[in-house]
PDB file of C-alpha atoms in Angstrom:
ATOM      1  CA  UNK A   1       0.000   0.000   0.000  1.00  0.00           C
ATOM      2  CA  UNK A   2       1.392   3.370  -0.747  1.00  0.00           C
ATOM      3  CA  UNK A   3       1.118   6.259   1.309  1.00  0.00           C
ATOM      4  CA  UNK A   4       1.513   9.887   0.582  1.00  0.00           C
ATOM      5  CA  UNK A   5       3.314  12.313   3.475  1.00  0.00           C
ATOM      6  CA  UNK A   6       3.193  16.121   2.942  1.00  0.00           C
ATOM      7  CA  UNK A   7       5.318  18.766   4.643  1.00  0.00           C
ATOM      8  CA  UNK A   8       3.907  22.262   4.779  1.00  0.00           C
ATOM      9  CA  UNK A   9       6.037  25.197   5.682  1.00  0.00           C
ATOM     10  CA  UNK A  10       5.996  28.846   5.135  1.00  0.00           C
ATOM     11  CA  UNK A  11       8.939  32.071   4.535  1.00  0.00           C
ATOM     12  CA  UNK A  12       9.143  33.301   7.592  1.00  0.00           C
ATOM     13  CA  UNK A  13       9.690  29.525   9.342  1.00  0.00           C
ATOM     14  CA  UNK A  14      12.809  28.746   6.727  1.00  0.00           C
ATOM     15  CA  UNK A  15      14.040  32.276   7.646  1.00  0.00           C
ATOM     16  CA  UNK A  16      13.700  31.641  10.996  1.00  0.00           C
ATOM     17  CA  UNK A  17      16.245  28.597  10.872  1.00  0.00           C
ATOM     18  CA  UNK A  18      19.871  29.832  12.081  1.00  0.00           C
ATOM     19  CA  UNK A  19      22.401  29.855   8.863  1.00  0.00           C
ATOM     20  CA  UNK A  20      24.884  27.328  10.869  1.00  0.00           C
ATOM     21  CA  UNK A  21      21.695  24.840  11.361  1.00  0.00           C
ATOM     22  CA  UNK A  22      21.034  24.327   7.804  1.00  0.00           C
ATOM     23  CA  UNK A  23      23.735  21.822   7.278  1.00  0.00           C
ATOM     24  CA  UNK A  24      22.937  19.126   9.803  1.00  0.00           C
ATOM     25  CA  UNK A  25      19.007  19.755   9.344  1.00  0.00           C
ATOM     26  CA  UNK A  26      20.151  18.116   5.725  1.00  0.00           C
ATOM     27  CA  UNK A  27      21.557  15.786   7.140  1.00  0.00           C
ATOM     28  CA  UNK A  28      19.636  14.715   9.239  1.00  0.00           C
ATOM     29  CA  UNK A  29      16.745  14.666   6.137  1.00  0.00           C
ATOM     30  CA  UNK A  30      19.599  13.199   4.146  1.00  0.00           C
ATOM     31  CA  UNK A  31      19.971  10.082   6.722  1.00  0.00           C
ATOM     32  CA  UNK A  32      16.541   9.855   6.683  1.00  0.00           C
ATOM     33  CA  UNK A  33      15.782   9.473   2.950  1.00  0.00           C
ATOM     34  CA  UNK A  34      18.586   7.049   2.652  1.00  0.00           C
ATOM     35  CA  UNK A  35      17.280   4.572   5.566  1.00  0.00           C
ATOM     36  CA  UNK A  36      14.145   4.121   3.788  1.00  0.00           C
ATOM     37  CA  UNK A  37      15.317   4.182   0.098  1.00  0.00           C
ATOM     38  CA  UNK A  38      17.555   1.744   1.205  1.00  0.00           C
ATOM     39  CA  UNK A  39      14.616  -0.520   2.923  1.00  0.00           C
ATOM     40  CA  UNK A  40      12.753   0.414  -0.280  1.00  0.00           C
ATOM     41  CA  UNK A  41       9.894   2.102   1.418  1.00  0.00           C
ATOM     42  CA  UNK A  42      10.726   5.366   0.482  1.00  0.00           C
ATOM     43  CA  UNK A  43       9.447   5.401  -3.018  1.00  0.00           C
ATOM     44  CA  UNK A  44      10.357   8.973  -3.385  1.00  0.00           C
ATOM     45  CA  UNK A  45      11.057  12.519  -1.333  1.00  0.00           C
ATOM     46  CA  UNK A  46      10.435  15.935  -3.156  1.00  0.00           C
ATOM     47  CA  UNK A  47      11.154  19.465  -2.057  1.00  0.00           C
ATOM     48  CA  UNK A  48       8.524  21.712  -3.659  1.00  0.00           C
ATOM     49  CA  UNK A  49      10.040  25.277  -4.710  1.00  0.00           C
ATOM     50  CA  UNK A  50       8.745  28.312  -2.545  1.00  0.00           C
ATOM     51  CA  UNK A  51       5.285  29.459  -3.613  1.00  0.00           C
ATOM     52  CA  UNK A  52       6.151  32.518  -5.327  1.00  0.00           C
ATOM     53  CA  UNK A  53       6.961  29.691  -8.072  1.00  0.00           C
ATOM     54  CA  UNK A  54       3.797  28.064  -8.146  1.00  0.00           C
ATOM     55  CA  UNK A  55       0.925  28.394 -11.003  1.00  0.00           C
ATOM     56  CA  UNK A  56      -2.665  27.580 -11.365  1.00  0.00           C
ATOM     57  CA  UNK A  57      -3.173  25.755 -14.423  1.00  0.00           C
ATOM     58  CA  UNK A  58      -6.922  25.971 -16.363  1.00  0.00           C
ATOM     59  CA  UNK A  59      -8.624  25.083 -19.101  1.00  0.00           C
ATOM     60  CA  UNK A  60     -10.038  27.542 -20.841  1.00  0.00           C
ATOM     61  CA  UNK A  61     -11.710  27.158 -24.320  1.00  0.00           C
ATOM     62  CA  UNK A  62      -8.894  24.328 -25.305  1.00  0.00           C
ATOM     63  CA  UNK A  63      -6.084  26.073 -24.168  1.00  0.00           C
ATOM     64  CA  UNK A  64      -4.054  26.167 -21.135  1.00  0.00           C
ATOM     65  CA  UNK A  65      -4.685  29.214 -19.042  1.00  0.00           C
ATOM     66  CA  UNK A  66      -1.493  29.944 -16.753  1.00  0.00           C
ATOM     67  CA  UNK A  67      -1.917  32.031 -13.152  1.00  0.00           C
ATOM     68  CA  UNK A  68      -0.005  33.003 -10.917  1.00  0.00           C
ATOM     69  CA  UNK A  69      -0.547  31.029  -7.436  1.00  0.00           C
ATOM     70  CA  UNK A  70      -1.755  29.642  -5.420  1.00  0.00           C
ATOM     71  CA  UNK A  71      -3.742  32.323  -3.629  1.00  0.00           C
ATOM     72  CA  UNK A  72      -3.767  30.871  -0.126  1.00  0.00           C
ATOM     73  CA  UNK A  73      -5.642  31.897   2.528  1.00  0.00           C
ATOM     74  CA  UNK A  74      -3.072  31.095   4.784  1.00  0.00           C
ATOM     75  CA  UNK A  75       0.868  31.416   4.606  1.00  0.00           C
ATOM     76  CA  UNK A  76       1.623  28.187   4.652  1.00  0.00           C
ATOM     77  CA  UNK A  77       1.846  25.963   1.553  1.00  0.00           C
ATOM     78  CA  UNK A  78       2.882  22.154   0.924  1.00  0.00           C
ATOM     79  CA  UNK A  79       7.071  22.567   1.078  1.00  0.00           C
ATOM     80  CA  UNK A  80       7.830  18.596   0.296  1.00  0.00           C
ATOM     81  CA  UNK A  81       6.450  15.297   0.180  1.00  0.00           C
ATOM     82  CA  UNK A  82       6.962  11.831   0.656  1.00  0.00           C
ATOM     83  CA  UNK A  83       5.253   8.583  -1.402  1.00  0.00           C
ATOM     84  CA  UNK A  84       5.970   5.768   0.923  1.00  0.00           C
ATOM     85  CA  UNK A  85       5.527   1.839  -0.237  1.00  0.00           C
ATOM     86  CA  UNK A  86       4.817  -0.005   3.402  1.00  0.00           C
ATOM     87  CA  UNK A  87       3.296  -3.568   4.317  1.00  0.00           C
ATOM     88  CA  UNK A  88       0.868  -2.021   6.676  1.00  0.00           C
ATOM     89  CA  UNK A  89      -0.532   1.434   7.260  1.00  0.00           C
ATOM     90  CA  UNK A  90       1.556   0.941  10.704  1.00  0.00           C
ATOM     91  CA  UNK A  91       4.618   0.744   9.426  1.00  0.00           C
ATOM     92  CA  UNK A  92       4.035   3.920   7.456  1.00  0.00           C
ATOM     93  CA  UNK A  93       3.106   5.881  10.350  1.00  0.00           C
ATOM     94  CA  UNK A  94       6.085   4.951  12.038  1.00  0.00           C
ATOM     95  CA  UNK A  95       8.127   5.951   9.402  1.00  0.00           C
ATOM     96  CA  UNK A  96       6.158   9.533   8.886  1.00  0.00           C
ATOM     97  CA  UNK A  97       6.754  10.219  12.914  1.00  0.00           C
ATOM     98  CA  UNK A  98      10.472   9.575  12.168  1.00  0.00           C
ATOM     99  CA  UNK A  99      10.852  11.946   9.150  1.00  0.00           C
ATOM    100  CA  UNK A 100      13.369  14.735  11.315  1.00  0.00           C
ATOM    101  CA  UNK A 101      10.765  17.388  11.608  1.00  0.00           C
ATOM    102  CA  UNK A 102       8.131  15.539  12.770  1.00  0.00           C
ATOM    103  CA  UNK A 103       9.004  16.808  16.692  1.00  0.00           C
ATOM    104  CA  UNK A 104       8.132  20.523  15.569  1.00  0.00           C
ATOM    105  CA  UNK A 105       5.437  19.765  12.811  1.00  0.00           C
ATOM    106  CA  UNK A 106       2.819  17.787  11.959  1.00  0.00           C
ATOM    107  CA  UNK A 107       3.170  15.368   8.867  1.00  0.00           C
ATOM    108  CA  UNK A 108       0.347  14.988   6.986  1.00  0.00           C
ATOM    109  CA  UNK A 109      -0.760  11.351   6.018  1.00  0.00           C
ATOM    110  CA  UNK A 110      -2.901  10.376   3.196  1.00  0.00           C
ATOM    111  CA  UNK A 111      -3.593   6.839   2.048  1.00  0.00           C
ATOM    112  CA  UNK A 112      -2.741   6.389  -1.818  1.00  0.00           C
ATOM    113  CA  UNK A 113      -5.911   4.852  -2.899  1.00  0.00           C
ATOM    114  CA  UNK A 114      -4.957   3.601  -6.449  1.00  0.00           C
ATOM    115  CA  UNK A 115      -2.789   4.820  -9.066  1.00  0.00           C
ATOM    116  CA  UNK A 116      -2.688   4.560 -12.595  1.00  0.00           C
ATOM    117  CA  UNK A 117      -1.398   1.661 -14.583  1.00  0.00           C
ATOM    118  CA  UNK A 118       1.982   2.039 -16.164  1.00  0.00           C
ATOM    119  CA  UNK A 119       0.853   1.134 -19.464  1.00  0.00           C
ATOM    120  CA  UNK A 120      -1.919   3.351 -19.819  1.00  0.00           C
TER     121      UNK A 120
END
C-alpha cells in the first residue's frame, strides 16, 4: 500500500532557521531518505520550490490558461512530500513520525488509494 506524506512550511519559518543549522538539518533529512530508500519504502522525497513559483493551471476554451498562485488563505503551503511503499498502514506511520521534523510539525498522512497503470 502506498502512502503519501506532505510537509507544509511557510517564509518566515525557513528564515527563521539559524544559517549554521542548515547543514545538519540536511543531514539529518539526508539520513533519513537514505534509511528508507535503502529498505525500499521510500518510493520517493520531493522538495517543492517556494510558492512565489507556483501556477494555477486551467482550461479555458482548449487552451491552457497559466496564473499566478496559489492564492492561499493562509501562509503556509505544501514545502515537500513523501510517497511511501509499506506492508501495513503501521509501518508507514512509524516511518512519517520519524521523518526529522516531525518533533516541531505535523506530517500529513494520506492513504494512496490507487494509481494509474503504467501502461496506460
Amino acid at each position: 500500500m502506498k502512502y503519501l506524506l506532505m510537509i507544509y512550511g511557510n517564509q518566515e519559518k525557513w528564515d527563521s532557521i539559524p544559517a549554521e543549522e542548515w547543514p545538519e538539518a540536511i543531514a539529518r533529512q539526508d539520513a533519513f531518505n537514505r534509511k528508507y530508500r535503502e529498505t525500499g519504502e521510500l518510493v520517493g522525497a520531493y522538495g517543492l520550490a517556494d510558492a512565489v513559483n507556483a501556477r494555477l493551471v486551467r482550461r479555458e476554451n482548449g487552451a491552457p490558461a497559466v496564473t499566478d498562485g496559489p492564492y492561499l488563505e493562509t501562509k503556509e503551503y505544501m514545502a515537500s512530500f513523501y510517497l511511501l511503499d509499506c506492508e501495513s498502514e503501521e509501518r508507514a506511520l512509524q516511518i512519517a513520525a520519524e521523518i526529522p521534523s516531525a518533533d516541531q510539525d505535523a506530517v500529513e498522512f494520506w492513504p494512496v488509494l490507487h494509481e494509474a497503470p503504467a501502461d496506460a
